[in-house]
PDB file of C-alpha atoms in Angstrom:
ATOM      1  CA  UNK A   1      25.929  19.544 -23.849  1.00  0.00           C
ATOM      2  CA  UNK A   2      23.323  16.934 -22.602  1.00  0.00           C
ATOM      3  CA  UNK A   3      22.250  17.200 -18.804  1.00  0.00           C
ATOM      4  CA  UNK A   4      22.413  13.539 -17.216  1.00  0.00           C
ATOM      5  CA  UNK A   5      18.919  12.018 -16.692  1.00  0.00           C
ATOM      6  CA  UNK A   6      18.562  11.078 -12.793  1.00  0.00           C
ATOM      7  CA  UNK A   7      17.660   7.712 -12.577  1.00  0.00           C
ATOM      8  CA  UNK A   8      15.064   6.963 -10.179  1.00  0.00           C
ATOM      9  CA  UNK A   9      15.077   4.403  -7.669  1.00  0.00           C
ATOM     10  CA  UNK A  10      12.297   1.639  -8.515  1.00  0.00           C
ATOM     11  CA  UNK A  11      10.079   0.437  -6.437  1.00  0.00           C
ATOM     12  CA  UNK A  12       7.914  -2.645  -7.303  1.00  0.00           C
ATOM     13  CA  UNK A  13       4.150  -1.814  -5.807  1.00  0.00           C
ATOM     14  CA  UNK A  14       1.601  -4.971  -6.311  1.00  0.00           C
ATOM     15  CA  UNK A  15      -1.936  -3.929  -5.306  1.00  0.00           C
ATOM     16  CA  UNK A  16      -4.893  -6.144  -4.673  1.00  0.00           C
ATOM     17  CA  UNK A  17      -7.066  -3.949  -6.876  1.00  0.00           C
ATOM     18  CA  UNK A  18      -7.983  -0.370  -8.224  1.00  0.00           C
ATOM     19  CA  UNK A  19      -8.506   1.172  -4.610  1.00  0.00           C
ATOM     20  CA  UNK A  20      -4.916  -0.009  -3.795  1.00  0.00           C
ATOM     21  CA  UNK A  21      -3.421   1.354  -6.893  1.00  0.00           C
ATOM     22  CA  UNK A  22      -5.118   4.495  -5.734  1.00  0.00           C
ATOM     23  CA  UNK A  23      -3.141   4.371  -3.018  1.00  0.00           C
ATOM     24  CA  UNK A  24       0.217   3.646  -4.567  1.00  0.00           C
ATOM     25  CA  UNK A  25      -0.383   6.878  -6.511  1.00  0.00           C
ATOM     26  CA  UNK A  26      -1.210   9.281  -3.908  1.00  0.00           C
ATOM     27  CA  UNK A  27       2.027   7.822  -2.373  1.00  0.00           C
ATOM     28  CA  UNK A  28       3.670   8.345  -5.839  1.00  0.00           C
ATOM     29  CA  UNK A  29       2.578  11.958  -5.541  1.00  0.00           C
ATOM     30  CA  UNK A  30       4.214  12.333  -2.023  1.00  0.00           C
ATOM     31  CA  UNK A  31       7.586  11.029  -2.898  1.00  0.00           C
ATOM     32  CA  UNK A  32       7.226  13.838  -5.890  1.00  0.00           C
ATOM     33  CA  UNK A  33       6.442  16.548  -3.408  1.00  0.00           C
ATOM     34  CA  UNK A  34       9.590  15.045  -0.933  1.00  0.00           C
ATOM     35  CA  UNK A  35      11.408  15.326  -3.947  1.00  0.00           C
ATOM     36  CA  UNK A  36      12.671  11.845  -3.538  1.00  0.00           C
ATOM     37  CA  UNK A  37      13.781  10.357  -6.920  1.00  0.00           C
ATOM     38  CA  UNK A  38      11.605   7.302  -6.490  1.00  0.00           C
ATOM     39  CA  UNK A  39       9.250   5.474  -9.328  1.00  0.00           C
ATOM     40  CA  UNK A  40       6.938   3.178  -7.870  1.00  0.00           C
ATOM     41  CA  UNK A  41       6.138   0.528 -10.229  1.00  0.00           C
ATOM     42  CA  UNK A  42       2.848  -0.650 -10.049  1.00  0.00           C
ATOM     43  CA  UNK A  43       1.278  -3.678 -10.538  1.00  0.00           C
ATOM     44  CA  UNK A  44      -2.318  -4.140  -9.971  1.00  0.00           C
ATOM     45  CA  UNK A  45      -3.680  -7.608  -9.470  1.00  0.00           C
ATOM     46  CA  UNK A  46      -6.702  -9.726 -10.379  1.00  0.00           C
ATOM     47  CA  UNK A  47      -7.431 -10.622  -6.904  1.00  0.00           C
ATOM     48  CA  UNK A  48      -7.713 -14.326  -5.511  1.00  0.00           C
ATOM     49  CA  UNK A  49      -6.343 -15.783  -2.295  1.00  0.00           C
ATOM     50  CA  UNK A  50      -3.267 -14.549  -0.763  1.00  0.00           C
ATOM     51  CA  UNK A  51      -1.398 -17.356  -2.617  1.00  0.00           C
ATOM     52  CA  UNK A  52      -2.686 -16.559  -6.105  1.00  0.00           C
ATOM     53  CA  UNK A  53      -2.146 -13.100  -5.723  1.00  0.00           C
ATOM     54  CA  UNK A  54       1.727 -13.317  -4.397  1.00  0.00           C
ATOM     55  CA  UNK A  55       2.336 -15.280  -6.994  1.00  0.00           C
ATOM     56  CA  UNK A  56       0.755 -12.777  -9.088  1.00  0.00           C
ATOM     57  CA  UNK A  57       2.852  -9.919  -7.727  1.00  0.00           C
ATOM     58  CA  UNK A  58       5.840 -12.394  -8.315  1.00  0.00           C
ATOM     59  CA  UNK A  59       4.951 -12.618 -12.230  1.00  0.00           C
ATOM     60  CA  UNK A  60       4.333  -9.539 -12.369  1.00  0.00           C
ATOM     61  CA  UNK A  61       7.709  -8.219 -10.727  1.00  0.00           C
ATOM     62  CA  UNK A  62       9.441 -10.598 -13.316  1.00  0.00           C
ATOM     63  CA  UNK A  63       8.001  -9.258 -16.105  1.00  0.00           C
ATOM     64  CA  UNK A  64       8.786  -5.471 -14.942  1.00  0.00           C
ATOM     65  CA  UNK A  65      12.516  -6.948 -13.840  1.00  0.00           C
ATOM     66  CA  UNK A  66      13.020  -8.032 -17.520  1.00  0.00           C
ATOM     67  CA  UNK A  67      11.694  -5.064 -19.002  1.00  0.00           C
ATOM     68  CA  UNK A  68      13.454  -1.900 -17.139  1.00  0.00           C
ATOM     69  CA  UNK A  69      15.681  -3.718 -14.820  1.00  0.00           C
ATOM     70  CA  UNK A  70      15.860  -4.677 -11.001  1.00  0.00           C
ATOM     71  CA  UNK A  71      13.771  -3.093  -8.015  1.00  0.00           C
ATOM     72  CA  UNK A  72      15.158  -1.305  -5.105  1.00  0.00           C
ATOM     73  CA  UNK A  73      12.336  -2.898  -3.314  1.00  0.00           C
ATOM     74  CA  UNK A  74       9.270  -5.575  -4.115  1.00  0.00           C
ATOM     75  CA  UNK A  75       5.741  -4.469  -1.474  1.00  0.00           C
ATOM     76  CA  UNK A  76       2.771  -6.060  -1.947  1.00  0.00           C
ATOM     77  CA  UNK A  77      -0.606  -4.742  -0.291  1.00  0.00           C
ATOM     78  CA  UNK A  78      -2.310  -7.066   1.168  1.00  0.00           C
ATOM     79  CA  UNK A  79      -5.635  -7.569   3.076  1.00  0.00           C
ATOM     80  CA  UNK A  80      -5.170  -8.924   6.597  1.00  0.00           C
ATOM     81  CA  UNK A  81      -8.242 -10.524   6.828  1.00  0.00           C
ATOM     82  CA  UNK A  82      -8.056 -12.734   3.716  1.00  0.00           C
ATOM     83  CA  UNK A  83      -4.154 -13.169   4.290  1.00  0.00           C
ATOM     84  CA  UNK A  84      -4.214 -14.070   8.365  1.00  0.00           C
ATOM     85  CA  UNK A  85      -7.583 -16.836   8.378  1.00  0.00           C
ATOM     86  CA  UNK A  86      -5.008 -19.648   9.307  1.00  0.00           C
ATOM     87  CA  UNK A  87      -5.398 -21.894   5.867  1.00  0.00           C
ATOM     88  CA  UNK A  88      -2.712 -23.358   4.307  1.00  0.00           C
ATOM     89  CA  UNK A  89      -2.715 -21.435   1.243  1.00  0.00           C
ATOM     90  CA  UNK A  90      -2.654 -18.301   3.402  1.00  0.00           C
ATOM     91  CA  UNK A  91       0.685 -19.691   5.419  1.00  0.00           C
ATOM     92  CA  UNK A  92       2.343 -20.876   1.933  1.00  0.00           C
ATOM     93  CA  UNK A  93       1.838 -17.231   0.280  1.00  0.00           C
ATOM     94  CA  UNK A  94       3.589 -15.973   3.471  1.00  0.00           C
ATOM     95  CA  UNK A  95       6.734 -17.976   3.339  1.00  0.00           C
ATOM     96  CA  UNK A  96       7.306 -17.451  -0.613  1.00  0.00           C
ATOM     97  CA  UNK A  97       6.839 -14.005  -0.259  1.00  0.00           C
ATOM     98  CA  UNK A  98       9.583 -13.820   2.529  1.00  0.00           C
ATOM     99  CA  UNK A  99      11.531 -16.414   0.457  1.00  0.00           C
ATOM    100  CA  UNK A 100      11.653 -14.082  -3.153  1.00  0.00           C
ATOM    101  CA  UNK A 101      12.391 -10.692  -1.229  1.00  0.00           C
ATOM    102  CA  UNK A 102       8.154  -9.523  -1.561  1.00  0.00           C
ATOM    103  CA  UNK A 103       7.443  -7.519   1.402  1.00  0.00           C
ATOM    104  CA  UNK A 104       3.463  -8.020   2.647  1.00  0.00           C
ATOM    105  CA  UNK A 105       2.297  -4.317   3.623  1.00  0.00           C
ATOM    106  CA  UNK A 106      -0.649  -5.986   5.849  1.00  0.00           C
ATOM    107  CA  UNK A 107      -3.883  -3.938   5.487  1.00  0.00           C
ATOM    108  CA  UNK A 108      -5.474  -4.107   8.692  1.00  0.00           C
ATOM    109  CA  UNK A 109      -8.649  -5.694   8.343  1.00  0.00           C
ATOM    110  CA  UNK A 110      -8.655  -4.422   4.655  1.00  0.00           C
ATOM    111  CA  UNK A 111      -8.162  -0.932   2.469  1.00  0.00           C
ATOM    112  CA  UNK A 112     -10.542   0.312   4.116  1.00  0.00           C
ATOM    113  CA  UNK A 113      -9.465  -0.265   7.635  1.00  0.00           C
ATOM    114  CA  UNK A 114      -6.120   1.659   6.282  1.00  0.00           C
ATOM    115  CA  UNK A 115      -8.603   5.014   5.019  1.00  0.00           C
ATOM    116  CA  UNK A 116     -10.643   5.080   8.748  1.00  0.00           C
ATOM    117  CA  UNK A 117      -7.484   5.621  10.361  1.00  0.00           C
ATOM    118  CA  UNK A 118      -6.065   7.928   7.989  1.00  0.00           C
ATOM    119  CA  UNK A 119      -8.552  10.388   9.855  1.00  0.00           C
ATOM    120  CA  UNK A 120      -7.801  12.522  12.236  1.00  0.00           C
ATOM    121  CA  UNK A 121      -8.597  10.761  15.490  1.00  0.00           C
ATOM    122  CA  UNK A 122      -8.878   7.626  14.645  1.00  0.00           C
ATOM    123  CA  UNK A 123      -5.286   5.999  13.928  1.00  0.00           C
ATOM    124  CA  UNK A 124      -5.848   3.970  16.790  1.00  0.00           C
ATOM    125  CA  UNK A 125      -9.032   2.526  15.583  1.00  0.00           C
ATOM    126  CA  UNK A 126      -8.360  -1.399  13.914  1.00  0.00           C
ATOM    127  CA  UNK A 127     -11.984  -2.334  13.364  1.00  0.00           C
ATOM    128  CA  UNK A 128     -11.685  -6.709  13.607  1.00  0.00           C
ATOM    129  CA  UNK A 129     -13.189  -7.392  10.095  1.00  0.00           C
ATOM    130  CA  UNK A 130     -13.712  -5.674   6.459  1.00  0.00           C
ATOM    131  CA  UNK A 131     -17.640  -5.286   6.989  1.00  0.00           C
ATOM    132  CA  UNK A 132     -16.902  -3.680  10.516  1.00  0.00           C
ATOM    133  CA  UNK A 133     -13.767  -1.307   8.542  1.00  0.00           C
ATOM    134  CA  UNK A 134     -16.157  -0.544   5.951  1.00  0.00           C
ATOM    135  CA  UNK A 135     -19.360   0.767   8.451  1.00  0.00           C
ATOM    136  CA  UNK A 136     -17.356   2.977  10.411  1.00  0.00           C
ATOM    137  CA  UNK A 137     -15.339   4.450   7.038  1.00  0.00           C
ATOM    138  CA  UNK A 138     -19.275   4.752   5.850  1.00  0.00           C
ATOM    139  CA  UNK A 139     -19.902   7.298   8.662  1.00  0.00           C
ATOM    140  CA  UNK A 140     -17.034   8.975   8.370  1.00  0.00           C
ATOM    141  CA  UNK A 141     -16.986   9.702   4.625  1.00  0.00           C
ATOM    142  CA  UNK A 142     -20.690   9.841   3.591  1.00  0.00           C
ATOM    143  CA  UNK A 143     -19.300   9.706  -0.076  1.00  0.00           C
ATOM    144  CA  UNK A 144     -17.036   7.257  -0.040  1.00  0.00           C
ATOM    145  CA  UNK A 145     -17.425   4.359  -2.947  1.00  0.00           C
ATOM    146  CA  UNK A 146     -14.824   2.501  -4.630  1.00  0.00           C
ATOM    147  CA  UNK A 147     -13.076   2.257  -6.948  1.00  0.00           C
ATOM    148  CA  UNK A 148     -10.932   5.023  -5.538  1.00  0.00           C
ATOM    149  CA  UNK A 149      -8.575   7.191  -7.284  1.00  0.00           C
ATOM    150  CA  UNK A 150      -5.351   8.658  -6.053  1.00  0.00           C
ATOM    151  CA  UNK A 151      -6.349  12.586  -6.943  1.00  0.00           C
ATOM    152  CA  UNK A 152      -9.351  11.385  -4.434  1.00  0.00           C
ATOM    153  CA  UNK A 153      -6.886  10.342  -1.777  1.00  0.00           C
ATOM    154  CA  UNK A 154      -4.739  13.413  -2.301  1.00  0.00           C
ATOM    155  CA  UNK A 155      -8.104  15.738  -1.741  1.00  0.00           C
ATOM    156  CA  UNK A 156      -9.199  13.663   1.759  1.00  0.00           C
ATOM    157  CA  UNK A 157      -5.947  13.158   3.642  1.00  0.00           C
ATOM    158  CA  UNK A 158      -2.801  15.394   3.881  1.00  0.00           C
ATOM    159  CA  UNK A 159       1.046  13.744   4.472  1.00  0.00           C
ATOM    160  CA  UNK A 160       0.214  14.530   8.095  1.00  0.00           C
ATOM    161  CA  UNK A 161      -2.325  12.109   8.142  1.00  0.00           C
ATOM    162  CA  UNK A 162      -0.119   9.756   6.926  1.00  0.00           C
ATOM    163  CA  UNK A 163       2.828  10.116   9.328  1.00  0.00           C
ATOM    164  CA  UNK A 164      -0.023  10.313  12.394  1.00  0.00           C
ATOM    165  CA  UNK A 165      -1.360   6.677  11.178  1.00  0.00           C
ATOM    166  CA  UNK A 166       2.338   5.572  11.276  1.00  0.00           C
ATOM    167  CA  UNK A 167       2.869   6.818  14.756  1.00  0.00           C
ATOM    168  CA  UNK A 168       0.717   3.781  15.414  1.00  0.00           C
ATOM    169  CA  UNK A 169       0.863   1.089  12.533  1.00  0.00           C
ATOM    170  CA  UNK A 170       3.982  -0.421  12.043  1.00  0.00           C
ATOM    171  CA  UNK A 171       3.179  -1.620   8.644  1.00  0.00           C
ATOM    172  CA  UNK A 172       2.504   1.877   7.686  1.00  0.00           C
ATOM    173  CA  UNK A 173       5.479   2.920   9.663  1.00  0.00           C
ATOM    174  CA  UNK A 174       7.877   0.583   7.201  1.00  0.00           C
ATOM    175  CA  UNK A 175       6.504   1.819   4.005  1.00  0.00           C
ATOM    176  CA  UNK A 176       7.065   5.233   4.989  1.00  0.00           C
ATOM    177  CA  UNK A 177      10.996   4.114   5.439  1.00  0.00           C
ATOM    178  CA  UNK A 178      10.865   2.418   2.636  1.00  0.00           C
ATOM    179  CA  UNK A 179       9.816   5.092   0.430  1.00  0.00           C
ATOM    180  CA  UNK A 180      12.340   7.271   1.845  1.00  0.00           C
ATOM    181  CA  UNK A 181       9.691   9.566   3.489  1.00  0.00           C
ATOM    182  CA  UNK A 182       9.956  11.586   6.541  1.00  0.00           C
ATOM    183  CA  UNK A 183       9.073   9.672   9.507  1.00  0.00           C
ATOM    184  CA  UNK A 184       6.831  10.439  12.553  1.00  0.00           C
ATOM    185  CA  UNK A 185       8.285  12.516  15.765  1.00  0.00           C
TER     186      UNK A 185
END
């Protein structure tokens, strides 16, 4: 006698680039160690303005859609500092995301900005612009270059980190739910 297959949730992950996708696997490998039966599918993108790359992510979750079927969920990471400079293109990506059901996870300024406050003691930091994020993540982590990978991530910063960063970052706060992780006390 066969044992049923569980079927995983899906979750449709669109990442600005290979750093993000980094992160979408070290998240992968948390839901694994929750045990939750969640696949996030990933998606990495060519980059562009936030326009080009929700419609990207869009494509992309179409193409996944049509091959395996719908998504629980549709993220898309997404730099704050490209995605809030006021342009029209900027405002536009905004309102078809929220129109097709693609939830922005807003990177605050940038990736970056999102691995400073991963350590310990600085959650609270939200440096105003990418250059500033990427100084003060200098100092912290003498070695750090990207790309990154998600083993990388998974050697630097614990679950703890991640729930501490949430305690203070809504948008971190949301995926966390999202993925059906344990939340912050």
């Amino acid at each position: 006698m066969r044992r049923a297959r569980k079927v995983r949730a899906r979750i449709f992950v669109a990442c600005e680039g290979e750093s993000e996708n980094a992160l979408r696997a070290w998240l992968q490998g948390l839901c694994d160690e929750h045990q939750l039966s969640v696949y996030l599918d990933g998606a990495r993108l060519r980059g562009g303005d936030p326009l080009a790359l929700v419609q990207g992510a869009l494509k992309r979750r179409q193409e996944s859609q049509r091959k395996a079927g719908r998504h629980l969920r549709s993220l898309l990471f997404i730099d704050t500092d490209r995605l809030d400079d006021g342009s029209p293109r900027s405002r536009e990506a905004s309102e078809l995301a929220e129109a097709k059901g693609l939830l922005l996870i807003r990177q605050e300024p940038c990736f970056e900005g999102i691995l400073l406050r991963l350590h310990l003691h600085h959650e609270r930091e939200f440096p105003k612009t990418a250059q500033e994020a990427h100084r003060r993540l200098a100092q912290l982590w003498p070695g750090y270059d990207k790309p990154m990978s998600g083993p990388r991530l998974a050697a630097r910063f614990s679950f703890a980190d991640l729930q501490r960063l949430a305690e203070v970052d809504g948008q971190i706060r949301t995926l966390l739910e999202i993925l059906g992780l344990p939340q912050p006390r």
